[in-house]
Amino acid sequence: MSDRADVGPLQLGERAPNFVLDAITREGKIAIDDFRGEKPVLVGLYRGLHCPFCRRHIATVSLLTPALNAKGIECLTVVNTPIERARLYLRYHPMVGLLAASDPERVSHRAFGLPNMQITEDESALPHKVSMSDVKAMRLNVPGEMPEPMDPFATLEYLNKKDNYDITEADQQMMATGVGQLTGQFLLDRNGVVRWTFSEVFDGGLGAHPNSEAMMSVASHIGQ
């Protein structure tokens, strides 16, 4: 498995590498090569279900899945959450049509070039390193859900409490090694070539996700 996190996210025209992960929403494995030569696939690589921004965007993609499927596009959601924890969450928060895989080691993120941003005492070299003071100076917001913009740690605490999401030991283990994992979405054509991408690295920073209209507009040109 190649690791191109130091190079940066896959770009338009690049061929996506294969990865094989445990399926969450069905039995067995899921691989990028399952789709190659068959159909386009929208690959969403997320921090994990402990991330409230990720949970919200995964829910949005789940709602869009029927429309994307109608255009001949499959959706694959990958989370940095151990499989049993992910299955437990989805048992109580079912998302119809969601095809998801568990990647607690973040092999898919490294293969697609999404860095795991390290928090340091005093050094910032984005997107690979950020100082604690710079993290605390960041302001994140979910309009309509938060009383005001907050730093990332306060945002995580506020939204998880709002969502009644209890951080488990499995979540804590993922956060201990991957709290700075950056996310991204990659629309691959039926040959596995990147035709559209959106990432926190280039497109807005922590918590940034493309809107539904943008994804559907691109999908109209890539699908059947």
mmCIF file of C-alpha atoms in Angstrom:
data_model
loop_
_atom_site.group_PDB
_atom_site.id
_atom_site.type_symbol
_atom_site.label_atom_id
_atom_site.label_comp_id
_atom_site.label_asym_id
_atom_site.label_seq_id
_atom_site.Cartn_x
_atom_site.Cartn_y
_atom_site.Cartn_z
ATOM 1 C CA MET A 1 0.000 0.000 0.000
ATOM 2 C CA SER A 2 1.521 3.291 -1.076
ATOM 3 C CA ASP A 3 1.684 6.227 1.347
ATOM 4 C CA ARG A 4 1.580 9.636 -0.299
ATOM 5 C CA ALA A 5 0.479 11.788 2.625
ATOM 6 C CA ASP A 6 3.672 13.861 2.302
ATOM 7 C CA VAL A 7 2.828 14.606 -1.344
ATOM 8 C CA GLY A 8 -0.776 15.636 -0.778
ATOM 9 C CA PRO A 9 -4.236 14.426 -1.792
ATOM 10 C CA LEU A 10 -4.822 12.699 -5.109
ATOM 11 C CA GLN A 11 -5.567 15.207 -7.838
ATOM 12 C CA LEU A 12 -7.670 15.240 -10.999
ATOM 13 C CA GLY A 13 -6.503 12.693 -13.532
ATOM 14 C CA GLU A 14 -4.648 10.504 -11.039
ATOM 15 C CA ARG A 15 -5.540 6.838 -10.703
ATOM 16 C CA ALA A 16 -6.690 5.891 -7.239
ATOM 17 C CA PRO A 17 -4.795 3.108 -5.482
ATOM 18 C CA ASN A 18 -6.611 0.054 -4.225
ATOM 19 C CA PHE A 19 -7.339 -0.563 -0.561
ATOM 20 C CA VAL A 20 -9.218 -3.385 1.126
ATOM 21 C CA LEU A 21 -11.191 -2.768 4.329
ATOM 22 C CA ASP A 22 -13.731 -4.485 6.553
ATOM 23 C CA ALA A 23 -17.297 -3.623 5.610
ATOM 24 C CA ILE A 24 -19.465 -2.087 8.317
ATOM 25 C CA THR A 25 -22.893 -2.178 6.709
ATOM 26 C CA ARG A 26 -22.557 -5.672 5.280
ATOM 27 C CA GLU A 27 -20.372 -8.726 5.818
ATOM 28 C CA GLY A 28 -16.984 -9.210 4.199
ATOM 29 C CA LYS A 29 -14.536 -6.793 2.656
ATOM 30 C CA ILE A 30 -14.798 -3.700 0.436
ATOM 31 C CA ALA A 31 -12.083 -2.679 -2.022
ATOM 32 C CA ILE A 32 -11.625 0.125 -4.520
ATOM 33 C CA ASP A 33 -11.003 -2.561 -7.125
ATOM 34 C CA ASP A 34 -14.580 -3.811 -6.567
ATOM 35 C CA PHE A 35 -15.757 -0.755 -8.522
ATOM 36 C CA ARG A 36 -12.973 -0.446 -11.082
ATOM 37 C CA GLY A 37 -14.268 -1.303 -14.529
ATOM 38 C CA GLU A 38 -17.820 -1.481 -13.170
ATOM 39 C CA LYS A 39 -19.095 1.943 -12.063
ATOM 40 C CA PRO A 40 -17.993 5.340 -10.745
ATOM 41 C CA VAL A 41 -17.723 5.664 -6.963
ATOM 42 C CA LEU A 42 -17.747 8.618 -4.586
ATOM 43 C CA VAL A 43 -15.203 7.788 -1.865
ATOM 44 C CA GLY A 44 -15.577 9.733 1.385
ATOM 45 C CA LEU A 45 -12.662 9.434 3.814
ATOM 46 C CA TYR A 46 -13.585 10.705 7.284
ATOM 47 C CA ARG A 47 -11.953 11.062 10.702
ATOM 48 C CA GLY A 48 -14.462 8.798 12.367
ATOM 49 C CA LEU A 49 -17.852 8.773 14.007
ATOM 50 C CA HIS A 50 -16.404 10.633 17.014
ATOM 51 C CA CYS A 51 -16.207 13.697 14.723
ATOM 52 C CA PRO A 52 -19.523 15.596 14.673
ATOM 53 C CA PHE A 53 -18.685 17.264 11.348
ATOM 54 C CA CYS A 54 -18.077 13.841 9.822
ATOM 55 C CA ARG A 55 -21.316 12.406 11.211
ATOM 56 C CA ARG A 56 -23.257 15.264 9.682
ATOM 57 C CA HIS A 57 -21.687 14.917 6.264
ATOM 58 C CA ILE A 58 -22.053 11.130 6.247
ATOM 59 C CA ALA A 59 -25.757 11.598 6.973
ATOM 60 C CA THR A 60 -25.983 14.069 4.075
ATOM 61 C CA VAL A 61 -24.274 11.644 1.691
ATOM 62 C CA SER A 62 -26.622 8.885 2.850
ATOM 63 C CA LEU A 63 -29.608 11.046 1.886
ATOM 64 C CA LEU A 64 -28.035 11.737 -1.522
ATOM 65 C CA THR A 65 -27.162 8.101 -2.193
ATOM 66 C CA PRO A 66 -30.413 7.180 -4.018
ATOM 67 C CA ALA A 67 -29.986 10.139 -6.389
ATOM 68 C CA LEU A 68 -26.312 9.291 -6.953
ATOM 69 C CA ASN A 69 -27.178 5.633 -7.521
ATOM 70 C CA ALA A 70 -29.738 6.719 -10.103
ATOM 71 C CA LYS A 71 -26.880 8.368 -11.997
ATOM 72 C CA GLY A 72 -24.903 5.134 -11.858
ATOM 73 C CA ILE A 73 -22.593 6.252 -9.027
ATOM 74 C CA GLU A 74 -21.915 4.196 -5.916
ATOM 75 C CA CYS A 75 -20.946 5.804 -2.595
ATOM 76 C CA LEU A 76 -18.326 4.411 -0.228
ATOM 77 C CA THR A 77 -17.917 5.955 3.216
ATOM 78 C CA VAL A 78 -14.743 5.163 5.184
ATOM 79 C CA VAL A 79 -14.443 5.985 8.894
ATOM 80 C CA ASN A 80 -11.534 5.801 11.337
ATOM 81 C CA THR A 81 -13.773 3.886 13.726
ATOM 82 C CA PRO A 82 -13.345 0.252 14.844
ATOM 83 C CA ILE A 83 -15.909 -1.938 13.182
ATOM 84 C CA GLU A 84 -17.887 -2.994 16.262
ATOM 85 C CA ARG A 85 -18.142 0.606 17.478
ATOM 86 C CA ALA A 86 -19.294 1.730 14.031
ATOM 87 C CA ARG A 87 -21.878 -1.043 13.786
ATOM 88 C CA LEU A 88 -23.226 -0.181 17.220
ATOM 89 C CA TYR A 89 -23.625 3.477 16.252
ATOM 90 C CA LEU A 90 -25.393 2.645 12.985
ATOM 91 C CA ARG A 91 -27.682 0.202 14.756
ATOM 92 C CA TYR A 92 -29.138 3.145 16.684
ATOM 93 C CA HIS A 93 -28.655 5.707 13.888
ATOM 94 C CA PRO A 94 -29.471 3.752 10.720
ATOM 95 C CA MET A 95 -28.709 5.353 7.366
ATOM 96 C CA VAL A 96 -30.568 3.687 4.521
ATOM 97 C CA GLY A 97 -28.352 2.731 1.611
ATOM 98 C CA LEU A 98 -25.094 3.617 3.350
ATOM 99 C CA LEU A 99 -22.130 1.546 2.181
ATOM 100 C CA ALA A 100 -19.429 1.984 4.800
ATOM 101 C CA ALA A 101 -16.053 0.536 5.729
ATOM 102 C CA SER A 102 -13.935 0.616 8.875
ATOM 103 C CA ASP A 103 -10.339 1.861 8.713
ATOM 104 C CA PRO A 104 -8.984 2.359 12.250
ATOM 105 C CA GLU A 105 -5.404 2.297 10.924
ATOM 106 C CA ARG A 106 -6.169 5.059 8.348
ATOM 107 C CA VAL A 107 -4.504 3.153 5.492
ATOM 108 C CA SER A 108 -7.002 4.562 2.983
ATOM 109 C CA HIS A 109 -6.302 8.148 4.032
ATOM 110 C CA ARG A 110 -2.559 7.697 3.630
ATOM 111 C CA ALA A 111 -3.022 5.990 0.267
ATOM 112 C CA PHE A 112 -5.160 8.895 -0.984
ATOM 113 C CA GLY A 113 -2.706 11.475 0.379
ATOM 114 C CA LEU A 114 -4.660 12.908 3.308
ATOM 115 C CA PRO A 115 -2.248 13.868 6.107
ATOM 116 C CA ASN A 116 -2.744 13.230 9.800
ATOM 117 C CA MET A 117 -2.019 16.708 11.146
ATOM 118 C CA GLN A 118 0.129 16.532 14.273
ATOM 119 C CA ILE A 119 -0.448 18.956 17.135
ATOM 120 C CA THR A 120 2.855 20.312 18.459
ATOM 121 C CA GLU A 121 3.880 22.601 21.280
ATOM 122 C CA ASP A 122 5.011 25.520 19.159
ATOM 123 C CA GLU A 123 5.503 24.572 15.499
ATOM 124 C CA SER A 124 3.014 25.007 12.661
ATOM 125 C CA ALA A 125 3.672 23.736 9.146
ATOM 126 C CA LEU A 126 0.237 23.154 7.680
ATOM 127 C CA PRO A 127 -1.190 20.746 6.696
ATOM 128 C CA HIS A 128 1.189 18.388 8.526
ATOM 129 C CA LYS A 129 1.800 20.213 11.808
ATOM 130 C CA VAL A 130 -0.058 22.792 13.857
ATOM 131 C CA SER A 131 0.832 24.316 17.224
ATOM 132 C CA MET A 132 -1.553 24.032 20.143
ATOM 133 C CA SER A 133 -1.848 27.826 20.277
ATOM 134 C CA ASP A 134 -2.879 27.918 16.605
ATOM 135 C CA VAL A 135 -5.445 25.171 17.196
ATOM 136 C CA LYS A 136 -6.988 27.124 20.050
ATOM 137 C CA ALA A 137 -7.064 30.227 17.856
ATOM 138 C CA MET A 138 -9.116 28.417 15.175
ATOM 139 C CA ARG A 139 -12.851 29.014 15.124
ATOM 140 C CA LEU A 140 -15.306 26.435 13.799
ATOM 141 C CA ASN A 141 -19.030 26.788 13.419
ATOM 142 C CA VAL A 142 -22.169 24.939 12.389
ATOM 143 C CA PRO A 143 -24.680 27.704 11.608
ATOM 144 C CA GLY A 144 -27.957 27.156 13.382
ATOM 145 C CA GLU A 145 -26.506 24.568 15.754
ATOM 146 C CA MET A 146 -23.884 26.488 17.728
ATOM 147 C CA PRO A 147 -24.340 29.722 19.682
ATOM 148 C CA GLU A 148 -21.022 31.059 18.370
ATOM 149 C CA PRO A 149 -17.826 29.882 16.639
ATOM 150 C CA MET A 150 -15.595 27.862 18.963
ATOM 151 C CA ASP A 151 -12.130 26.352 18.931
ATOM 152 C CA PRO A 152 -11.935 22.739 17.655
ATOM 153 C CA PHE A 153 -11.847 21.130 21.108
ATOM 154 C CA ALA A 154 -14.785 23.161 22.397
ATOM 155 C CA THR A 155 -16.674 22.463 19.158
ATOM 156 C CA LEU A 156 -16.129 18.723 19.514
ATOM 157 C CA GLU A 157 -17.359 18.780 23.115
ATOM 158 C CA TYR A 158 -20.358 21.012 22.376
ATOM 159 C CA LEU A 159 -21.642 19.107 19.329
ATOM 160 C CA ASN A 160 -21.081 15.655 20.830
ATOM 161 C CA LYS A 161 -23.074 16.732 23.873
ATOM 162 C CA LYS A 162 -25.773 18.179 21.614
ATOM 163 C CA ASP A 163 -25.899 14.911 19.666
ATOM 164 C CA ASN A 164 -25.860 12.785 22.848
ATOM 165 C CA TYR A 165 -22.788 11.075 21.436
ATOM 166 C CA ASP A 166 -20.868 9.355 24.219
ATOM 167 C CA ILE A 167 -17.142 9.064 23.564
ATOM 168 C CA THR A 168 -16.185 5.429 24.218
ATOM 169 C CA GLU A 169 -12.791 3.875 24.823
ATOM 170 C CA ALA A 170 -12.689 2.892 21.145
ATOM 171 C CA ASP A 171 -13.302 6.525 20.158
ATOM 172 C CA GLN A 172 -10.625 7.722 22.579
ATOM 173 C CA GLN A 173 -8.090 5.364 21.019
ATOM 174 C CA MET A 174 -8.822 6.763 17.558
ATOM 175 C CA MET A 175 -8.648 10.353 18.792
ATOM 176 C CA ALA A 176 -5.343 9.722 20.576
ATOM 177 C CA THR A 177 -3.617 8.945 17.285
ATOM 178 C CA GLY A 178 -5.801 10.608 14.671
ATOM 179 C CA VAL A 179 -7.564 13.685 16.053
ATOM 180 C CA GLY A 180 -5.804 15.703 13.325
ATOM 181 C CA GLN A 181 -6.615 13.359 10.465
ATOM 182 C CA LEU A 182 -7.780 15.468 7.529
ATOM 183 C CA THR A 183 -10.731 14.345 5.435
ATOM 184 C CA GLY A 184 -11.605 14.327 1.772
ATOM 185 C CA GLN A 185 -14.008 13.166 -0.913
ATOM 186 C CA PHE A 186 -12.912 11.715 -4.243
ATOM 187 C CA LEU A 187 -15.192 10.967 -7.181
ATOM 188 C CA LEU A 188 -13.625 8.209 -9.258
ATOM 189 C CA ASP A 189 -14.793 7.272 -12.746
ATOM 190 C CA ARG A 190 -15.357 3.642 -13.677
ATOM 191 C CA ASN A 191 -11.627 3.275 -14.363
ATOM 192 C CA GLY A 192 -10.712 4.525 -10.906
ATOM 193 C CA VAL A 193 -9.415 7.900 -12.115
ATOM 194 C CA VAL A 194 -10.099 10.979 -9.969
ATOM 195 C CA ARG A 195 -12.577 13.285 -11.738
ATOM 196 C CA TRP A 196 -13.466 15.525 -8.781
ATOM 197 C CA THR A 197 -12.110 16.004 -5.282
ATOM 198 C CA PHE A 198 -12.699 18.091 -2.171
ATOM 199 C CA SER A 199 -10.513 18.006 0.921
ATOM 200 C CA GLU A 200 -9.845 19.822 4.160
ATOM 201 C CA VAL A 201 -6.265 20.185 2.924
ATOM 202 C CA PHE A 202 -7.145 22.567 0.078
ATOM 203 C CA ASP A 203 -10.815 23.462 0.376
ATOM 204 C CA GLY A 204 -11.549 25.176 3.664
ATOM 205 C CA GLY A 205 -9.757 23.517 6.563
ATOM 206 C CA LEU A 206 -11.162 21.556 9.485
ATOM 207 C CA GLY A 207 -14.846 20.774 9.223
ATOM 208 C CA ALA A 208 -15.105 21.768 5.561
ATOM 209 C CA HIS A 209 -17.268 19.590 3.331
ATOM 210 C CA PRO A 210 -18.721 20.184 -0.144
ATOM 211 C CA ASN A 211 -22.368 21.119 -0.366
ATOM 212 C CA SER A 212 -24.933 18.787 -1.843
ATOM 213 C CA GLU A 213 -25.498 20.879 -4.954
ATOM 214 C CA ALA A 214 -21.795 20.776 -5.814
ATOM 215 C CA MET A 215 -21.622 17.009 -5.517
ATOM 216 C CA MET A 216 -24.774 16.417 -7.539
ATOM 217 C CA SER A 217 -23.654 18.816 -10.265
ATOM 218 C CA VAL A 218 -20.367 16.957 -10.714
ATOM 219 C CA ALA A 219 -22.085 13.591 -10.502
ATOM 220 C CA SER A 220 -24.344 14.492 -13.420
ATOM 221 C CA HIS A 221 -21.284 14.649 -15.682
ATOM 222 C CA ILE A 222 -19.549 11.514 -14.376
ATOM 223 C CA GLY A 223 -22.398 8.996 -14.084
ATOM 224 C CA GLN A 224 -24.331 7.271 -16.789
#
